[in-house]
mmCIF file of C-alpha atoms in Angstrom:
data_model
loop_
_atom_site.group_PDB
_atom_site.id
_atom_site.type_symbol
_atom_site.label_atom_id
_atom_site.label_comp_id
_atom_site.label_asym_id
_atom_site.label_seq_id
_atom_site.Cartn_x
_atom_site.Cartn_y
_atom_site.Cartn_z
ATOM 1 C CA UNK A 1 63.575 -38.073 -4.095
ATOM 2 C CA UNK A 2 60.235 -39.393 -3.769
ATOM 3 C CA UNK A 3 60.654 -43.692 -3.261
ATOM 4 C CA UNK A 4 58.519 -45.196 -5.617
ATOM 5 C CA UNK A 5 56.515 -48.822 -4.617
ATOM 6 C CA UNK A 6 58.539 -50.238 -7.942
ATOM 7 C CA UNK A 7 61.866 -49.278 -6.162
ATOM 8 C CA UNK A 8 61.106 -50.979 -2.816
ATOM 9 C CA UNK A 9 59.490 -53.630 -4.711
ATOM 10 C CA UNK A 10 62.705 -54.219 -6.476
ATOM 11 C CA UNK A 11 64.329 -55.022 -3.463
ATOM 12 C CA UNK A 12 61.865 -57.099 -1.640
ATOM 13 C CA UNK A 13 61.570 -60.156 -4.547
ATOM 14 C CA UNK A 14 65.471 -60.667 -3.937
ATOM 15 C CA UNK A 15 65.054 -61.284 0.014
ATOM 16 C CA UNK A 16 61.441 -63.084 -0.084
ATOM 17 C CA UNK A 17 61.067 -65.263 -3.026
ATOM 18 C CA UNK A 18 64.367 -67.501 -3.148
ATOM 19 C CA UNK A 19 63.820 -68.698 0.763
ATOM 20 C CA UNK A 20 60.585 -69.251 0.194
ATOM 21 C CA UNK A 21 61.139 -71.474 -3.072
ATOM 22 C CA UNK A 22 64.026 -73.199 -1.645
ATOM 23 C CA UNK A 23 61.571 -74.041 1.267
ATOM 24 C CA UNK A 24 58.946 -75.661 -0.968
ATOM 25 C CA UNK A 25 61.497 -77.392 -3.199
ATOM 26 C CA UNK A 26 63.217 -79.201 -0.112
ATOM 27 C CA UNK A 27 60.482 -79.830 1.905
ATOM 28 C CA UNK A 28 57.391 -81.035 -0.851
ATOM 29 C CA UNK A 29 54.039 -81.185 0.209
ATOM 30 C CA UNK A 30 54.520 -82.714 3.890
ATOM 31 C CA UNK A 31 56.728 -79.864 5.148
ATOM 32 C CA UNK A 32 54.811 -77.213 4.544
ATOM 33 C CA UNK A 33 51.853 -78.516 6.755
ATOM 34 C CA UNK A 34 52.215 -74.472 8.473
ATOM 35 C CA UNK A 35 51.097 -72.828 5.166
ATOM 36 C CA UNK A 36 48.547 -75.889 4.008
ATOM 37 C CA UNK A 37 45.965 -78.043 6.013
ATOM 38 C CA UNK A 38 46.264 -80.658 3.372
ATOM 39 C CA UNK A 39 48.013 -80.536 0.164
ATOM 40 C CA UNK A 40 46.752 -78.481 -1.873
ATOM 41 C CA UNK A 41 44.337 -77.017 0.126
ATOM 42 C CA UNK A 42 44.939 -73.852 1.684
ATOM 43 C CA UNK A 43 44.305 -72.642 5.401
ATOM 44 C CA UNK A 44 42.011 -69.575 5.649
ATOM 45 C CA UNK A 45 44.529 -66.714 7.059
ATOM 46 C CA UNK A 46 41.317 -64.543 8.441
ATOM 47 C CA UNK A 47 39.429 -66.103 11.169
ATOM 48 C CA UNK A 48 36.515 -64.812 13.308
ATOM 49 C CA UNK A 49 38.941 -64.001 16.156
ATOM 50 C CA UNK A 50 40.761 -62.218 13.928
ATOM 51 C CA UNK A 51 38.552 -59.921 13.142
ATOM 52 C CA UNK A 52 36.761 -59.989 16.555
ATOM 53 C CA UNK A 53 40.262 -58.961 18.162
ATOM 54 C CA UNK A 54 40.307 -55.818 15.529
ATOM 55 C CA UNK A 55 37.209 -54.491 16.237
ATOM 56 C CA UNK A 56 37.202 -54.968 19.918
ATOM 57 C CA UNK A 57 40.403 -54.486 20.936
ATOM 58 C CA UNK A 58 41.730 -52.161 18.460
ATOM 59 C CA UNK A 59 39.099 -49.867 16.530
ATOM 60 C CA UNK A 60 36.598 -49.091 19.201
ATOM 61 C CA UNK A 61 38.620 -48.889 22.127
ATOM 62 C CA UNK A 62 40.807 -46.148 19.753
ATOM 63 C CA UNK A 63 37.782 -44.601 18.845
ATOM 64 C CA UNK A 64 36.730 -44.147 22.546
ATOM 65 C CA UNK A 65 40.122 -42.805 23.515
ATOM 66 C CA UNK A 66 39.646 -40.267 20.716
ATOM 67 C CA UNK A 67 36.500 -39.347 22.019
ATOM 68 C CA UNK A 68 37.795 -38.867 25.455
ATOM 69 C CA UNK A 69 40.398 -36.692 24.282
ATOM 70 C CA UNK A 70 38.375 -34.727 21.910
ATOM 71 C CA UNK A 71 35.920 -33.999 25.266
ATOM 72 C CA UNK A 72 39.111 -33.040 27.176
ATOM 73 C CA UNK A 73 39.882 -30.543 24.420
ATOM 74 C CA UNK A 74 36.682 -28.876 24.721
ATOM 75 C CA UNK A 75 36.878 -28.181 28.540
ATOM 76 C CA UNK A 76 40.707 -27.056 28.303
ATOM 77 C CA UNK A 77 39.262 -24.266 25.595
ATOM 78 C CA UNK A 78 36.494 -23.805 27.482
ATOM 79 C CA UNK A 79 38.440 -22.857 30.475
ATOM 80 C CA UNK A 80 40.654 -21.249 28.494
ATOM 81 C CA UNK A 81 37.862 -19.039 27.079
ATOM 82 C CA UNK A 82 36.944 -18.076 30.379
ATOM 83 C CA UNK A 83 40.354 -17.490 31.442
ATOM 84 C CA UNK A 84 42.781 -16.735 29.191
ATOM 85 C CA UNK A 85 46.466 -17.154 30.768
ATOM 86 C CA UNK A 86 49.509 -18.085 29.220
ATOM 87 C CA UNK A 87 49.063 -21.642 31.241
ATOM 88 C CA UNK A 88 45.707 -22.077 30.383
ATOM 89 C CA UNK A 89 46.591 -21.870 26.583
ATOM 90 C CA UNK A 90 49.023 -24.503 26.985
ATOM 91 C CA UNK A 91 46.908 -26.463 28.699
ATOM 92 C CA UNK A 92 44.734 -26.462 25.416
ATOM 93 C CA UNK A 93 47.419 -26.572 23.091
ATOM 94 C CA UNK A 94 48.541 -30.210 25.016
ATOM 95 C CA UNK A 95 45.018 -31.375 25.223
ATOM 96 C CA UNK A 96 44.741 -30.551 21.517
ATOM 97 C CA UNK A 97 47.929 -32.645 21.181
ATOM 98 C CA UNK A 98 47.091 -35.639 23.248
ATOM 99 C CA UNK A 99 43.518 -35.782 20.886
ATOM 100 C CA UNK A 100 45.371 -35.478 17.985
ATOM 101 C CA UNK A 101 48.233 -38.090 18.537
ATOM 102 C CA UNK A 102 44.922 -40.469 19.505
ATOM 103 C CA UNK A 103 43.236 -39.862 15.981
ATOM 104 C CA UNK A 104 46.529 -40.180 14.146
ATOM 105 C CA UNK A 105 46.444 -43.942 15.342
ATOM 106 C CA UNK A 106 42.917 -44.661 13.330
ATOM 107 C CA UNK A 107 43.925 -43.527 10.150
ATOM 108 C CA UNK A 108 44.654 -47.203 8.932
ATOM 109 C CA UNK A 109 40.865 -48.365 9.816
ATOM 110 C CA UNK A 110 39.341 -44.991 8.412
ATOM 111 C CA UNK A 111 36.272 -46.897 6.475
ATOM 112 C CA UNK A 112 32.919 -48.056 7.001
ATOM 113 C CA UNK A 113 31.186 -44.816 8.973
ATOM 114 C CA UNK A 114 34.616 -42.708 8.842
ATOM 115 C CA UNK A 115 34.376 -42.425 5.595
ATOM 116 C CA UNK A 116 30.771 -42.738 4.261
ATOM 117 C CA UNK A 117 29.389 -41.130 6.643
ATOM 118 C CA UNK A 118 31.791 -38.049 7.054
ATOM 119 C CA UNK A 119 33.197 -38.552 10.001
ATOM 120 C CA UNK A 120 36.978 -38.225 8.882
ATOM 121 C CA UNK A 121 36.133 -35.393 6.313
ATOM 122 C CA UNK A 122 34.435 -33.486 8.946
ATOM 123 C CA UNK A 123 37.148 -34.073 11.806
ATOM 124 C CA UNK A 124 40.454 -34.136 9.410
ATOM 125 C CA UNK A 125 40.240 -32.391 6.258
ATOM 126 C CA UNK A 126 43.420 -30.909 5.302
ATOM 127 C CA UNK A 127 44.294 -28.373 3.998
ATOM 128 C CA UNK A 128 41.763 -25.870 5.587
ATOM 129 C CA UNK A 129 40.423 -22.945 4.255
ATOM 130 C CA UNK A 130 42.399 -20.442 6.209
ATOM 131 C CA UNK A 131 40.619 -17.223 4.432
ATOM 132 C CA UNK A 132 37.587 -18.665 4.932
ATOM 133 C CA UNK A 133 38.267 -19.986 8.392
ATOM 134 C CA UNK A 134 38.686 -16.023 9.643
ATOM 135 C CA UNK A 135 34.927 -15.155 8.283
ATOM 136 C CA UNK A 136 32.924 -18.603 9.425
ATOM 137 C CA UNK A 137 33.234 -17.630 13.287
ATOM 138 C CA UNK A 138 29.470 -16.920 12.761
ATOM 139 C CA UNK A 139 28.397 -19.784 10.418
ATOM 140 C CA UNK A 140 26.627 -22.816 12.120
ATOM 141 C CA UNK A 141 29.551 -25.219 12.515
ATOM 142 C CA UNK A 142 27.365 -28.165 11.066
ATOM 143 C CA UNK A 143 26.615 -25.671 7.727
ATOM 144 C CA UNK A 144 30.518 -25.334 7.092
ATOM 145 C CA UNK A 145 32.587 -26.864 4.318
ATOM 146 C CA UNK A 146 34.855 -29.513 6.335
ATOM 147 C CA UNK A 147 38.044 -27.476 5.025
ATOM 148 C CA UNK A 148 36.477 -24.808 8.063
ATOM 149 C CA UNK A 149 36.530 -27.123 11.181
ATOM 150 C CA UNK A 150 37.754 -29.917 12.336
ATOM 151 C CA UNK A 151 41.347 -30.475 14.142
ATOM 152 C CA UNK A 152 43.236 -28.170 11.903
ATOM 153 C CA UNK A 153 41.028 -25.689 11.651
ATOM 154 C CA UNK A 154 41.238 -25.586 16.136
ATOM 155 C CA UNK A 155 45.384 -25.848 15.566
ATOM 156 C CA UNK A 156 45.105 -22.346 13.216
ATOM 157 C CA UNK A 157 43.591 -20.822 15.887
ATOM 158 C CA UNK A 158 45.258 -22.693 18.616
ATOM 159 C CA UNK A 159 49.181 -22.501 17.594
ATOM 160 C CA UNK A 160 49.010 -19.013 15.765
ATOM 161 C CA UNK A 161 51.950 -17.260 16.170
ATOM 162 C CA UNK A 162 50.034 -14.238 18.141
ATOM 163 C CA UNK A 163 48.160 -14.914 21.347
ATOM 164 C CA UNK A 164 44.236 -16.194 20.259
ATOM 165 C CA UNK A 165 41.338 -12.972 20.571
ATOM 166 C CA UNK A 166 38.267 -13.225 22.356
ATOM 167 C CA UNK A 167 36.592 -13.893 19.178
ATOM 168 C CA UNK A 168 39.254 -16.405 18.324
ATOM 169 C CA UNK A 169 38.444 -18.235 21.721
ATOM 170 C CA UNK A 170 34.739 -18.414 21.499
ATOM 171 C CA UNK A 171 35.503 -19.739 17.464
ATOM 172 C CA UNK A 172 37.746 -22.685 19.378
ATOM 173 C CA UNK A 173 35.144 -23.692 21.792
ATOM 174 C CA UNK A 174 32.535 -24.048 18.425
ATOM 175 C CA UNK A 175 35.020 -25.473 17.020
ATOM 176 C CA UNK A 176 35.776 -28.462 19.949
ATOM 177 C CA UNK A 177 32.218 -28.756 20.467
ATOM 178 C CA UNK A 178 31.838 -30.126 17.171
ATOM 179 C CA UNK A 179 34.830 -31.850 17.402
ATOM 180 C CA UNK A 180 33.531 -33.969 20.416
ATOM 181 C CA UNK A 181 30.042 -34.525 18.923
ATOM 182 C CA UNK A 182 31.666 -36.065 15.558
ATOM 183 C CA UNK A 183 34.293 -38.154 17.762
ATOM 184 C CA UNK A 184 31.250 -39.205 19.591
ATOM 185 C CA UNK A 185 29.205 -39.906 17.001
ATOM 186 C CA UNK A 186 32.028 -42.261 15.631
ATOM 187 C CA UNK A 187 32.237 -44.335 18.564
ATOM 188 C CA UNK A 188 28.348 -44.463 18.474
ATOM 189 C CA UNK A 189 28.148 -45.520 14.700
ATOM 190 C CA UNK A 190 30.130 -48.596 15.804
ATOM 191 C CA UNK A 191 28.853 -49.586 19.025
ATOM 192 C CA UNK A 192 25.123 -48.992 18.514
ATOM 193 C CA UNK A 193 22.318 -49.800 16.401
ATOM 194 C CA UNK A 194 19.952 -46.986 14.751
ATOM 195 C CA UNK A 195 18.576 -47.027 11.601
ATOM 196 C CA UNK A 196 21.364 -48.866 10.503
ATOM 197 C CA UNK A 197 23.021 -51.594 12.087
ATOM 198 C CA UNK A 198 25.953 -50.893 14.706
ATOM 199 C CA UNK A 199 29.384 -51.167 12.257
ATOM 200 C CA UNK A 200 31.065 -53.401 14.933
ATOM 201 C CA UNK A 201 28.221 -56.061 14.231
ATOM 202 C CA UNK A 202 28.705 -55.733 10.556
ATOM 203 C CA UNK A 203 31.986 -56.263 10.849
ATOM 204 C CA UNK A 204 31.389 -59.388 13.013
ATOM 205 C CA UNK A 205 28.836 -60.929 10.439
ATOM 206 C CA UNK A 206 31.269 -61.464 7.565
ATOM 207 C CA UNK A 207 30.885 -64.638 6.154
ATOM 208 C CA UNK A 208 27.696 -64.635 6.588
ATOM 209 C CA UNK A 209 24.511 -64.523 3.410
ATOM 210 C CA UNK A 210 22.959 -61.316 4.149
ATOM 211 C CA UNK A 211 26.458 -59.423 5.244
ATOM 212 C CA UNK A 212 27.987 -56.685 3.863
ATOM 213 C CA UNK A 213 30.720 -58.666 3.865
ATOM 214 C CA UNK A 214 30.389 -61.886 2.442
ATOM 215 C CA UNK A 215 33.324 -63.868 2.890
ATOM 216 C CA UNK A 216 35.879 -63.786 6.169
ATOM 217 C CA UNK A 217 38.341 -62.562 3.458
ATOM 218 C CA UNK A 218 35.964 -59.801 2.188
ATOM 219 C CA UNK A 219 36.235 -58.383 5.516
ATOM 220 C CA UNK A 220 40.198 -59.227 5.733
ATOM 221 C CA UNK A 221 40.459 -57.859 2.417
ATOM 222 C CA UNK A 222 39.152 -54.180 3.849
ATOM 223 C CA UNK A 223 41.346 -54.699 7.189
ATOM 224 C CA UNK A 224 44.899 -55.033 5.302
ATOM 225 C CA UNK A 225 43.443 -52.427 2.356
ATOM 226 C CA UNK A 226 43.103 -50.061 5.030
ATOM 227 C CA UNK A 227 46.842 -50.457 6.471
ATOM 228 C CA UNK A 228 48.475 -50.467 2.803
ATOM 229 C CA UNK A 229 46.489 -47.130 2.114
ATOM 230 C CA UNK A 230 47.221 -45.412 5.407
ATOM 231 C CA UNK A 231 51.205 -46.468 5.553
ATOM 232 C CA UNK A 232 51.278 -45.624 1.655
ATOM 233 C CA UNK A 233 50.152 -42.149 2.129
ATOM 234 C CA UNK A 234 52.366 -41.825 5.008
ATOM 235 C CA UNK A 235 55.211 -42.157 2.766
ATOM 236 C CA UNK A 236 54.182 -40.657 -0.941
ATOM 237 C CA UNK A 237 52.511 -37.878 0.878
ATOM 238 C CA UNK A 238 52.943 -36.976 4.170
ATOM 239 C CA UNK A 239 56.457 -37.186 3.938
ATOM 240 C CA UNK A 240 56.734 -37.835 0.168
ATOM 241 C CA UNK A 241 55.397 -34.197 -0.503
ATOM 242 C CA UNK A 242 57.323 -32.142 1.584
ATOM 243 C CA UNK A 243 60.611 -33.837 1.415
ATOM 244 C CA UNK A 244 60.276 -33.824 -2.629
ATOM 245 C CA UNK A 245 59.813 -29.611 -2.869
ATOM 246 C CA UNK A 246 61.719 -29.250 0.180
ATOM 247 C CA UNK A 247 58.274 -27.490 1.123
ATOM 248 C CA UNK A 248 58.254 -28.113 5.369
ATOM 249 C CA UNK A 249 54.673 -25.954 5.661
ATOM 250 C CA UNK A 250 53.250 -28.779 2.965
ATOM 251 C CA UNK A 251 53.618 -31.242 6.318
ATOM 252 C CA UNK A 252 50.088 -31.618 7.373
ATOM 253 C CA UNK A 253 50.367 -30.617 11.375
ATOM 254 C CA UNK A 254 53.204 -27.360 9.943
ATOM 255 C CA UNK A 255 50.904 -25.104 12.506
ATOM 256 C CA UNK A 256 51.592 -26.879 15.090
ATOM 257 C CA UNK A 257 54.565 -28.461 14.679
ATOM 258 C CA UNK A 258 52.690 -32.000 15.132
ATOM 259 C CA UNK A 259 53.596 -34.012 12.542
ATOM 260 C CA UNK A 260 56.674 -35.998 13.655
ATOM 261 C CA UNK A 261 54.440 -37.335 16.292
ATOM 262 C CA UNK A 262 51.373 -37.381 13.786
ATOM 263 C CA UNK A 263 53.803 -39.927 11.730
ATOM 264 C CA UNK A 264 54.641 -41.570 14.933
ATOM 265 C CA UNK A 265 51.294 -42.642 15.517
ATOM 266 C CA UNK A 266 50.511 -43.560 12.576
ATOM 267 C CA UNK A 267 52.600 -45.898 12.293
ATOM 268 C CA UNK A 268 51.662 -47.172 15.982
ATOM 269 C CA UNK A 269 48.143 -47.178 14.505
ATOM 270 C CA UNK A 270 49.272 -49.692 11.931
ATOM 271 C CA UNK A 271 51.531 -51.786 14.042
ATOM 272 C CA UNK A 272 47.992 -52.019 16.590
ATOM 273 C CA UNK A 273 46.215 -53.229 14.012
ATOM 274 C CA UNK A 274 48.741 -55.954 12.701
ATOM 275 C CA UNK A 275 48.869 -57.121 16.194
ATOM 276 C CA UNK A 276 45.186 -57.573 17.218
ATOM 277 C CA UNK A 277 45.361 -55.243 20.343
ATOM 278 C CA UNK A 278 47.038 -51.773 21.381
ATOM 279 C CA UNK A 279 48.900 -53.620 24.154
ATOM 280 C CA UNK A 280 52.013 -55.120 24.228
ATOM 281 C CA UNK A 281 52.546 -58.661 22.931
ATOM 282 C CA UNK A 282 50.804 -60.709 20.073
ATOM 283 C CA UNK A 283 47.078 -61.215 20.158
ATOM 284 C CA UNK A 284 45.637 -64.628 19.644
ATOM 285 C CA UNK A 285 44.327 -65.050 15.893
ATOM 286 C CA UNK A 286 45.846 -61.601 15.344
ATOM 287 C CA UNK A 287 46.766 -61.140 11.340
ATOM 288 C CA UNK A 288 50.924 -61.191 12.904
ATOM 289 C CA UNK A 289 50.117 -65.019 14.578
ATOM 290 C CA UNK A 290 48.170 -65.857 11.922
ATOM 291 C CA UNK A 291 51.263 -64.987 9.504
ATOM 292 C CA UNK A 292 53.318 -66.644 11.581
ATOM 293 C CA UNK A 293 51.461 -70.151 11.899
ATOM 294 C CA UNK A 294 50.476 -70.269 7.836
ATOM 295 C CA UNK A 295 53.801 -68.165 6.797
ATOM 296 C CA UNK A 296 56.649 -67.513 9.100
ATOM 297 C CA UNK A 297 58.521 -65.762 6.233
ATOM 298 C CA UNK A 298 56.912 -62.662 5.689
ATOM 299 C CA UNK A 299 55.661 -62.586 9.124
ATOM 300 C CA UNK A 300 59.928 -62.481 10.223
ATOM 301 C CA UNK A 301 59.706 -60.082 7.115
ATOM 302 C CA UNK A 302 57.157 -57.830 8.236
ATOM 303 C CA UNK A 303 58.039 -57.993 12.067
ATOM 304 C CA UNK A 304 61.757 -56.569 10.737
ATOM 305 C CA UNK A 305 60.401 -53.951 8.244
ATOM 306 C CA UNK A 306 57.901 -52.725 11.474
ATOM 307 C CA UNK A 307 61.064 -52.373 13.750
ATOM 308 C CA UNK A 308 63.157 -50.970 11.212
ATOM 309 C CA UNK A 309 60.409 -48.352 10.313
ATOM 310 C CA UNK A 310 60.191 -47.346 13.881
ATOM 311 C CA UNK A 311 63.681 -47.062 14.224
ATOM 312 C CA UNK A 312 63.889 -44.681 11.918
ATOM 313 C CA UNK A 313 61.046 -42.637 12.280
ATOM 314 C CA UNK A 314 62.217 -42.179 15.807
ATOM 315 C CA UNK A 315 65.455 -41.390 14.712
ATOM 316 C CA UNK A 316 64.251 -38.053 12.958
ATOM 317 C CA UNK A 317 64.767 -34.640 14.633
ATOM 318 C CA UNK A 318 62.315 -32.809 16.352
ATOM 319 C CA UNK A 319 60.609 -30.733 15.292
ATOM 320 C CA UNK A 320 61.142 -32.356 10.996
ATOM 321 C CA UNK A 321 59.197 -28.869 9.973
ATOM 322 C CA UNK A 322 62.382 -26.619 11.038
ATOM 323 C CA UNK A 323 64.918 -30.018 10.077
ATOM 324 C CA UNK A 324 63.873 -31.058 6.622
ATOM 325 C CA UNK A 325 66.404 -28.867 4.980
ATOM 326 C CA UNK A 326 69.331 -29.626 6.908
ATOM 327 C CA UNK A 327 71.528 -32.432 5.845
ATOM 328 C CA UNK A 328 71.189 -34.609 8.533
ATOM 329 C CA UNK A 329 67.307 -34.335 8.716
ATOM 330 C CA UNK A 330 67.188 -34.828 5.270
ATOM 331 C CA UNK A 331 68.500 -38.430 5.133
ATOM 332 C CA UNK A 332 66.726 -39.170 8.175
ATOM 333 C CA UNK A 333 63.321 -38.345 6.872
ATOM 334 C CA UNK A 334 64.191 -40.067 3.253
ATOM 335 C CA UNK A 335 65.281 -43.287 5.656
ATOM 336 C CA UNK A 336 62.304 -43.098 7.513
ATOM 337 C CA UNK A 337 60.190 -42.899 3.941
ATOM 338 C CA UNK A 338 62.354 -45.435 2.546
ATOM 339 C CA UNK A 339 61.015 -48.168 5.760
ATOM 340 C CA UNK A 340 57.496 -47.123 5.511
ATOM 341 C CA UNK A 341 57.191 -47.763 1.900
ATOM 342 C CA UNK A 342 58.321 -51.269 2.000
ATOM 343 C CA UNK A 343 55.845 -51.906 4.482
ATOM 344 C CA UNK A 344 53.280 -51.012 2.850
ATOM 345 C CA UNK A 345 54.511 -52.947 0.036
ATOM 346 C CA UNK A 346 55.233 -56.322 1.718
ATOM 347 C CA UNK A 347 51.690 -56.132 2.873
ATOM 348 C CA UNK A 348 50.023 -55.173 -0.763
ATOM 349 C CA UNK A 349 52.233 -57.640 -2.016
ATOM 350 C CA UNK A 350 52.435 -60.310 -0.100
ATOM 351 C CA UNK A 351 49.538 -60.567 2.750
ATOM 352 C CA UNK A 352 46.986 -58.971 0.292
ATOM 353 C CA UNK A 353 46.709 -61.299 -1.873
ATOM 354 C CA UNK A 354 46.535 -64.017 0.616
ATOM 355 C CA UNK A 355 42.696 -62.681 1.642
ATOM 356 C CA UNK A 356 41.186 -61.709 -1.650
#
């Protein structure tokens, strides 16, 4: 069973509406000075540090880390190419999974040049074209469809069940080569000006008259978007698919056998961003301390749904591609869906509406 947003939904009106209500109605207008600045007058919840904290201490350092990762993929298949031992492959295999866990984390900020400029398509399009995969070994990486490179396309190659060919080696260097120059050219699309201005500064101009973003909240508006999409399709599709046809090759890092620790990070990716930084602790201006100054009840809501959607996606066996069917990886996985969803819908619900 597939949990819908209506189901979750359900639940969440009982628990958040009737404190909050029971709040206003004792209290009046004086005693809610932590949601207003005057009566009647709301606080802004995004801030300039807010969004300053996201884009330099969560998006570019993650894209950097992906980039360093995707560069440490390419030598370990280099070397691998040039010597192909048993250690050497595993070597690549771990370097492939150490990039991939890194790029799992920036799937909740996956706009602005990720998107329309093809980074994501060209680094994370799945599924691949696996018959045409085996015959583009001698097409120009850069002429492919995306369903032909990209990190799945290197984990075909890289995790098949028999040991990788020579042609099959000199395909996964290609293959990582491109890899690094998109990673790269991600990390440059937000740092530095071209033709275009550097996305990081766009970012930091909302509110201003010639931004892209016109309004703090236009730019707040694409920040919480961007975690209700990524933690929604984390648990209608990622999970959602597989779990509903009982289907365990439908999870997206099958290959592999990835995608409990794709999931993982993911929802470490999300839990970054609600925190303004990837360290431990809350971040000044952060959207969690902003929550919690303005409105301490769905930030104690969304704190608990966080932990309790850890908990359980922790909880899951390894690996969830050989566990799905049995019965206690079943209810495990459908727990783990079950806490991911309501995140997402506290946040669509609740915070996103508080910055459009």
């Amino acid at each position: 069973m597939i949990v819908t947003g209506s189901q979750v939904r359900q639940g969440l009106n009982t628990w958040f509406v009737l404190p909050l209500r029971r709040t206003a109605i004792g209290l009046g207008c004086a005693g809610v000075a932590t949601l207003f600045s005057a009566c009647g007058q709301t606080q802004a919840l995004i801030t300039n540090q807010t969004i300053q904290g996201f884009v330099d201490q969560v998006v570019v350092p993650s894209y950097v880390s992906v980039a360093a990762g995707a560069t440490q993929l390419e030598q370990a298949l280099q070397t691998y190419q040039q010597a192909p031992t048993a250690a050497n492959l595993e070597a690549a295999r771990q370097a492939w999974r150490v990039a991939r866990d890194r790029w799992e984390q920036t799937e909740c900020f996956a706009f602005g040049p990720a998107d329309s400029e093809g980074f994501d398509g060209a680094m994370d399009t799945w599924p691949i074209d696996r018959q045409g995969l085996k015959t583009a070994a001698a097409q120009p990486v850069e002429q492919r469809e995306d369903s032909r490179k990209g990190f799945h396309a290197i984990e075909e190659l890289l995790f098949a069940a028999t040991e990788p060919t020579l042609s099959d080696r000199q395909h996964l260097v290609i293959l990582a080569t491109d890899l690094t120059k998109q990673a790269q050219g991600l990390v440059t699309r937000w740092q530095q000006a071209s033709d275009q201005p550097a996305y990081r500064s766009v970012l930091l101009s909302a509110g201003s008259t010639d931004s892209a973003y016109p309004t703090l909240n236009a730019a707040g508006t694409e920040i919480v978007q961007g975690l209700v999409d990524s933690l929604s399709e984390v648990a209608s599709e990622k999970i959602g698919g597989p779990l509903e046809t009982q289907e365990p090759d439908r999870f997206e890092s099958f290959v592999s056998r990835n995608t409990l620790s794709d999931l993982r990070n993911n929802w470490t990716g999300a839990w970054n961003v609600y925190r303004g930084q990837r360290s431990d602790g809350v971040a000044a201006g952060s959207l969690q301390q902003r929550l919690q100054q303005q409105h301490p009840v769905i930030a104690q809501q969304l704190d608990q749904q966080f932990a309790t959607a850890r908990q359980a996606l922790w909880a899951i066996p390894e690996p969830i591609e050989t566990n799905l069917a049995s019965p206690r990886g079943k209810v495990a996985v459908l727990t783990a869906q079950t806490a991911i969803a309501a995140v997402s819908d506290t946040l669509e619900r609740q915070v996103l509406p508080l910055v459009q």
